[in-house]
Coordinates of C-alpha atoms and ligand atoms in Angstrom, one line a residue:
X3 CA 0.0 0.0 0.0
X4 CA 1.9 3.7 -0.8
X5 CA 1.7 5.6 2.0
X6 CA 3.0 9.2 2.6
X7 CA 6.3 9.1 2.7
X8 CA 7.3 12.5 4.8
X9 CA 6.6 13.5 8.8
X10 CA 5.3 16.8 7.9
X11 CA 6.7 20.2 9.9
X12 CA 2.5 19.8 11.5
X13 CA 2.1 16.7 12.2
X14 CA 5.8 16.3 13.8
X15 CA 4.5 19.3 15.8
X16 CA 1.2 16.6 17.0
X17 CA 4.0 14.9 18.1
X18 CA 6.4 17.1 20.0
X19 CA 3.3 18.3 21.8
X20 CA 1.8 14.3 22.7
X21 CA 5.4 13.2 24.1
X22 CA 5.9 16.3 25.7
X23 CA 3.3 16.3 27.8
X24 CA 2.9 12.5 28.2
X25 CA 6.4 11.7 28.9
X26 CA 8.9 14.5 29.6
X27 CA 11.2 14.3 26.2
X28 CA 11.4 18.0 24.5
X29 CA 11.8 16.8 21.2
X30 CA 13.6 19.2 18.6
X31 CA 13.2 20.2 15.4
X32 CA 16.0 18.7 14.0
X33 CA 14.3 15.4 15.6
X34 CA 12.6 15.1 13.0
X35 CA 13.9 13.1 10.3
X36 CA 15.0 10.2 13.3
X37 CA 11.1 10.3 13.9
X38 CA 10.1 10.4 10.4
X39 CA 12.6 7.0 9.9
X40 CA 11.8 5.2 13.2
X41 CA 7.7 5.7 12.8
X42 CA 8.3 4.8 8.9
X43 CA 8.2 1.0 9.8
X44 CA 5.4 1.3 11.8
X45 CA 2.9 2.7 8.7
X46 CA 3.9 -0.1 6.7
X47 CA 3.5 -2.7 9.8
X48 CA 0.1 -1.6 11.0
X49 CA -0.9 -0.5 7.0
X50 CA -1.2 3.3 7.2
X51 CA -1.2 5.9 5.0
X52 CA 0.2 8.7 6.6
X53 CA 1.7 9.8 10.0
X54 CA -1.7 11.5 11.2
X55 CA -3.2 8.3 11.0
X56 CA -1.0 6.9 13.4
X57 CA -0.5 10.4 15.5
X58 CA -4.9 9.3 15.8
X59 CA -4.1 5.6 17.0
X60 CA -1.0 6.6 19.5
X61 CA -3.1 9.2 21.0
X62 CA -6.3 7.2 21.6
X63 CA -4.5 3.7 23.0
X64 CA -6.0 3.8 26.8
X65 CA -3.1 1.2 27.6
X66 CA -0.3 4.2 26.3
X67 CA 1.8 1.3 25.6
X68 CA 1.8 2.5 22.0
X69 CA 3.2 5.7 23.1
X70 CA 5.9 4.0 24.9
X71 CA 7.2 1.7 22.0
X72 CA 7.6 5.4 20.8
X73 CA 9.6 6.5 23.7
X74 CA 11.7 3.3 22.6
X75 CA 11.8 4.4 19.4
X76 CA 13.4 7.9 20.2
X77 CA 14.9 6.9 23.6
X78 CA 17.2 4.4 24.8
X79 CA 16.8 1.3 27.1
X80 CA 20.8 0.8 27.7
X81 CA 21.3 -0.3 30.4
X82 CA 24.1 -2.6 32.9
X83 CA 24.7 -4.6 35.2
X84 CA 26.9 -2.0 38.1
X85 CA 27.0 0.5 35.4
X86 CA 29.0 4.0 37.1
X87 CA 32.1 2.1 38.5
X88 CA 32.5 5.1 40.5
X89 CA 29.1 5.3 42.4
X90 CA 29.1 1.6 43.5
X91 CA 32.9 2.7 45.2
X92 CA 31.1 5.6 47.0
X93 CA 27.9 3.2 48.2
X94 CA 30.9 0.4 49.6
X95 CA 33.0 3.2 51.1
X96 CA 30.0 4.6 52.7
X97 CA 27.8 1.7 53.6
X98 CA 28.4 1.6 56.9
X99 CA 26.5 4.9 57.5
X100 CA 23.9 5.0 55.3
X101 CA 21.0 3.4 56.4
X102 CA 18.7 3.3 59.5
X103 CA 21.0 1.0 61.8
X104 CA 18.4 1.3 64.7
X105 CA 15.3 0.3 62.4
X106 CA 17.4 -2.1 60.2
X107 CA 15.2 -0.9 57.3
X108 CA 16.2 0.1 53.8
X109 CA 14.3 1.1 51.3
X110 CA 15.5 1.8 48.0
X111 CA 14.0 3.3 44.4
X112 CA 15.1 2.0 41.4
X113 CA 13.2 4.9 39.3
X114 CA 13.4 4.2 34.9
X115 CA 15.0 0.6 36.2
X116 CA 15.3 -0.4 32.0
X117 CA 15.5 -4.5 32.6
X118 CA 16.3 -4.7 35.7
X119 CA 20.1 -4.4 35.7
X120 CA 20.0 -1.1 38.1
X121 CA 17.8 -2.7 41.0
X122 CA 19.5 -6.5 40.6
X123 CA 23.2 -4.8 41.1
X124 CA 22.0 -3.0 44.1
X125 CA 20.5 -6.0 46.0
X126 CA 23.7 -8.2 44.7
X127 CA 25.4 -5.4 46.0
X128 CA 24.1 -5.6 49.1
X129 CA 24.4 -9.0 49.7
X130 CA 27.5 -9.2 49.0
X131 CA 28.6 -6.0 51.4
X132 CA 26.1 -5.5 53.7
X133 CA 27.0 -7.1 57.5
X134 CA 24.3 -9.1 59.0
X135 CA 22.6 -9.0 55.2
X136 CA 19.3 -11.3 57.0
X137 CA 18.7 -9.0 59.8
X138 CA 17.8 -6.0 57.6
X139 CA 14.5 -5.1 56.6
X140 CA 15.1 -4.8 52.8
X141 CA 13.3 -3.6 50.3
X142 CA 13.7 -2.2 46.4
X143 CA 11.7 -0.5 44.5
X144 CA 12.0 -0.6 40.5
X145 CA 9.9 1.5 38.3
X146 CA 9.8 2.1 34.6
X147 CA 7.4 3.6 32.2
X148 CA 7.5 0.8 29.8
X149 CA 6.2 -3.0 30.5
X150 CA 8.3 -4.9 27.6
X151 CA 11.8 -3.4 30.0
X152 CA 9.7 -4.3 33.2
X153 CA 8.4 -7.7 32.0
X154 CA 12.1 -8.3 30.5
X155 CA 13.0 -7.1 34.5
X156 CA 10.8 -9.5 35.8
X157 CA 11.9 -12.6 34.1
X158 CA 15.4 -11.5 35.1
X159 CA 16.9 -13.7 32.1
X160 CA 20.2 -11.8 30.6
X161 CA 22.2 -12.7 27.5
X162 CA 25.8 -14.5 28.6
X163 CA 27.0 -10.3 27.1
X164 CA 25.3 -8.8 29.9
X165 CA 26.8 -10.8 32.6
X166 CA 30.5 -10.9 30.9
X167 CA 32.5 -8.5 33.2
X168 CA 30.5 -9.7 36.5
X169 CA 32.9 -12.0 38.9
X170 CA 33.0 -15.3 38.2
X171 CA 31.9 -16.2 41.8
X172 CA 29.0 -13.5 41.6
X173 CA 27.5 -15.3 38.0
X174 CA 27.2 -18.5 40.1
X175 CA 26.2 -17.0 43.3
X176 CA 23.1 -15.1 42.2
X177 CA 22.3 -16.9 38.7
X178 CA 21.2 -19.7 37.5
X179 CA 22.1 -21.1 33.8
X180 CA 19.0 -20.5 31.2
X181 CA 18.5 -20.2 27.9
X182 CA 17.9 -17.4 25.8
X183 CA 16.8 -15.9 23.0
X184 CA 17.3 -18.4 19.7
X185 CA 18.9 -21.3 22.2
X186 CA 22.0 -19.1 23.2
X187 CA 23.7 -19.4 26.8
X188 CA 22.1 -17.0 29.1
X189 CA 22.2 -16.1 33.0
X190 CA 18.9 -16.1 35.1
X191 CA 18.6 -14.3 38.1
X192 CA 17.9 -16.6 41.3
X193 CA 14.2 -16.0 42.9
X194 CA 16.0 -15.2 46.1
X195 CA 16.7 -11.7 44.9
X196 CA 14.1 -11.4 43.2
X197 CA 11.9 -11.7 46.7
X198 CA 12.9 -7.9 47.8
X199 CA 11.9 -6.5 44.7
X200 CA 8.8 -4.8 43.5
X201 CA 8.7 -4.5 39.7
X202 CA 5.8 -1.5 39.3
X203 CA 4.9 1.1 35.9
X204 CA 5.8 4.3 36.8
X205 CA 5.9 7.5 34.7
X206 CA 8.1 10.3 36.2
X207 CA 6.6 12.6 34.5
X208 CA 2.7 12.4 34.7
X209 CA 2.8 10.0 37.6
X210 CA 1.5 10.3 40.6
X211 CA 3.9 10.7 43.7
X212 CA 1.0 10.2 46.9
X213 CA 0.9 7.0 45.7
X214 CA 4.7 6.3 48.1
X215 CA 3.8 6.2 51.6
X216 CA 7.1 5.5 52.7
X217 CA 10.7 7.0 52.2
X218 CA 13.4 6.1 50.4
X219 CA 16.9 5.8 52.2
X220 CA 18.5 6.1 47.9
X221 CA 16.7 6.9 44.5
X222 CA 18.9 5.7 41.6
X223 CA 17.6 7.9 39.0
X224 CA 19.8 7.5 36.0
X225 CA 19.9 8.1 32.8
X226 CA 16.8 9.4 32.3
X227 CA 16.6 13.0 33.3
X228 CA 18.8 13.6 30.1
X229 CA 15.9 12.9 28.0
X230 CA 14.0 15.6 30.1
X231 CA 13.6 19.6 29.8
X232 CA 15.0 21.6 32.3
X233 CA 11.8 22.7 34.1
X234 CA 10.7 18.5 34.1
X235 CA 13.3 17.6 35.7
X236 CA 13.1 20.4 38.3
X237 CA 9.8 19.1 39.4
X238 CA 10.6 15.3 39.3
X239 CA 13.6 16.1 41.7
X240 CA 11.4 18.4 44.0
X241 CA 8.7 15.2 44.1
X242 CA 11.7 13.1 45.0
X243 CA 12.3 15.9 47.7
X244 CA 9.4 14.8 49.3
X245 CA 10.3 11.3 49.4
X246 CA 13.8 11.4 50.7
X247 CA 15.0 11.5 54.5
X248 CA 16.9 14.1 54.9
X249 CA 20.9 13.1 54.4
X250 CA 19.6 10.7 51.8
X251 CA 21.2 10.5 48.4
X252 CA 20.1 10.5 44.7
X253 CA 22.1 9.2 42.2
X254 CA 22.0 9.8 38.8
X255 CA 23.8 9.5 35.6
X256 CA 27.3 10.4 34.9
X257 CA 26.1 13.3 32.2
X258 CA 23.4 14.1 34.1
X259 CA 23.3 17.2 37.2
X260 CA 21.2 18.6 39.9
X261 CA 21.5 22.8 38.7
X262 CA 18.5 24.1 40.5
X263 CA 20.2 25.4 44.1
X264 CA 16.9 25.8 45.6
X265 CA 16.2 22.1 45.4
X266 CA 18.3 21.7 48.5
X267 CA 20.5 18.6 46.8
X268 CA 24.4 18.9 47.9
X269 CA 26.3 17.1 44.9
X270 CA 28.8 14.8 47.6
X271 CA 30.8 12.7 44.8
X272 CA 30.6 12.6 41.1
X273 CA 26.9 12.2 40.0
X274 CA 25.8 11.6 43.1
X275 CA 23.6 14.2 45.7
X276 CA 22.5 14.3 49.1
X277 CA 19.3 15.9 50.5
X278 CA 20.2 18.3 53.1
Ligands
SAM19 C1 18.8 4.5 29.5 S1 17.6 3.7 30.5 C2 18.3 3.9 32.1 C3 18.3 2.6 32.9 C4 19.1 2.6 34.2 N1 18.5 3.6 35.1 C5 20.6 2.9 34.0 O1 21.0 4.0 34.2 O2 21.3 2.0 33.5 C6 16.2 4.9 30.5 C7 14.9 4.2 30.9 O3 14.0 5.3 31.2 C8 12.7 4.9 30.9 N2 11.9 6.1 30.8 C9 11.9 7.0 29.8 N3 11.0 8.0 30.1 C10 10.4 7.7 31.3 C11 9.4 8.3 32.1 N4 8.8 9.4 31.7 N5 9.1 7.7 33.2 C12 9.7 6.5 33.6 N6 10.7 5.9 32.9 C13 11.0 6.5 31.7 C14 12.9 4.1 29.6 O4 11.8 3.2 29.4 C15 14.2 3.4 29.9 O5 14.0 2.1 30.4

């Protein structure tokens, strides 16, 4: 079926507007012809003529999970296990006073956890540096806006790749052997871990932050305020305000930066802030 073949300067402008407001992602101009490709496959697959036509479908799917596979489109999902050597040096030289050592609780957020890498380091982490690991009160939170990365999380099956530079004695500790996609050798993360985590859909941007009732002792919120504007991420890190003990820290990705002075966040190592 011919369809029309280019994202016009209008209809892209549908578009900045939906994901904007949806999402976060203050898409430019110059955006355009990556949009124009990655949405090209999707007239042919679901038989379209033109980009308004499937502007109409994204916009009226209840589920939004058509919007998200376009956040994938534009966005990324990379992700790794202990990605930011740095930041994992800064949690085990600081362990020791970082959580509630009278309450033996943590809790920690996981916030745009991709498939799960981010909230399975943390609890192997953990384990593996934590004393007394069984008398804490544990718990991890990990959050996404998109259910394929959360269902992927869920399953907690990785690729042999994804598991390459881990420890030997960490691979068998925490995984068992599975099989992936097309037969290959792949790692699958034992249900013992998996016990202190939540796996929930969470937008940062439209979603609502009531819903916490408790506070978090760390939010790992990486690599995904880059894809925000300036004034989005302002007001996701003042809702985080609210969720943070004071002396708690954030941690976000290594191009990423708290700017906004009046948020109260003191930066205390490299891409990583403290709520004061
Ligand atoms: C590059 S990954 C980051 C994964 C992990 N935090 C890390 O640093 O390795 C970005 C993730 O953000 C998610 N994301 C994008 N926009 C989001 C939003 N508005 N709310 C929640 N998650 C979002 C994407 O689905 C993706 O999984």
């Amino acid at each position: 079926m011919p369809y029309e073949r280019e994202l016009s300067h209008e209809v892209f402008e549908k578009f900045q507007e939906l994901i904007y407001h949806e999402i976060g992602i203050n898409l430019s101009e110059h955006k355009r012809t990556l949009v124009q490709t990655r949405l090209r496959k999707w007239l042919i697959k679901f038989e379209l003529n033109n980009y308004d036509e499937l502007y109409e479908i994204i916009e009226n799917d209840k589920s939004d999970q058509m919007l998200i596979m376009l956040v994938n489109a534009i966005t990324t999902n990379v992700t790794s296990f202990f990605r930011e050597d740095s930041q994992w040096i800064y949690l085990l030289e600081n362990i020791d006073n970082m959580f509630d050592k009278e309450n033996k609780r943590i809790r920690i957020w996981s916030a745009a956890c991709s498939s799960g890498e981010e909230p399975y380091s943390i609890l192997m982490f953990l384990k593996e540096h934590l004393k007394d690991f069984y008398e804490w009160d544990i718990k991890i939170l990990a959050t996404d806006i998109s259910e394929n990365m959360l269902l992927h999380a869920q399953t907690g099956i990785y690729e042999e790749k994804a598991v390459e530079n881990m420890p030997k004695h960490m691979k068998y500790k925490y995984f068992n052997p599975a099989v992936g996609k097309k037969g290959s050798k792949a790692f699958a993360i034992k249900d013992e871990l998996k016990k202190y985590i939540t796996f929930r859909s969470f937008n940062l941007v439209t979603g609502n932050y009531t819903i916490f009732k408790n506070k978090f002792d760390v939010v790992f919120c990486r690599n995904v305020m880059i894809y925000f504007d300036r004034q989005t991420q302002d007001q996701l890190l003042s809702e985080l305000t609210r969720l943070l003990k004071k002396g708690s820290m954030v941690f976000v990705g290594h191009s990423e930066s708290i700017q906004n002075k009046k948020l109260n966040y003191r930066l205390v190592s490299p891409s990583i802030y403290k709520l004061k």
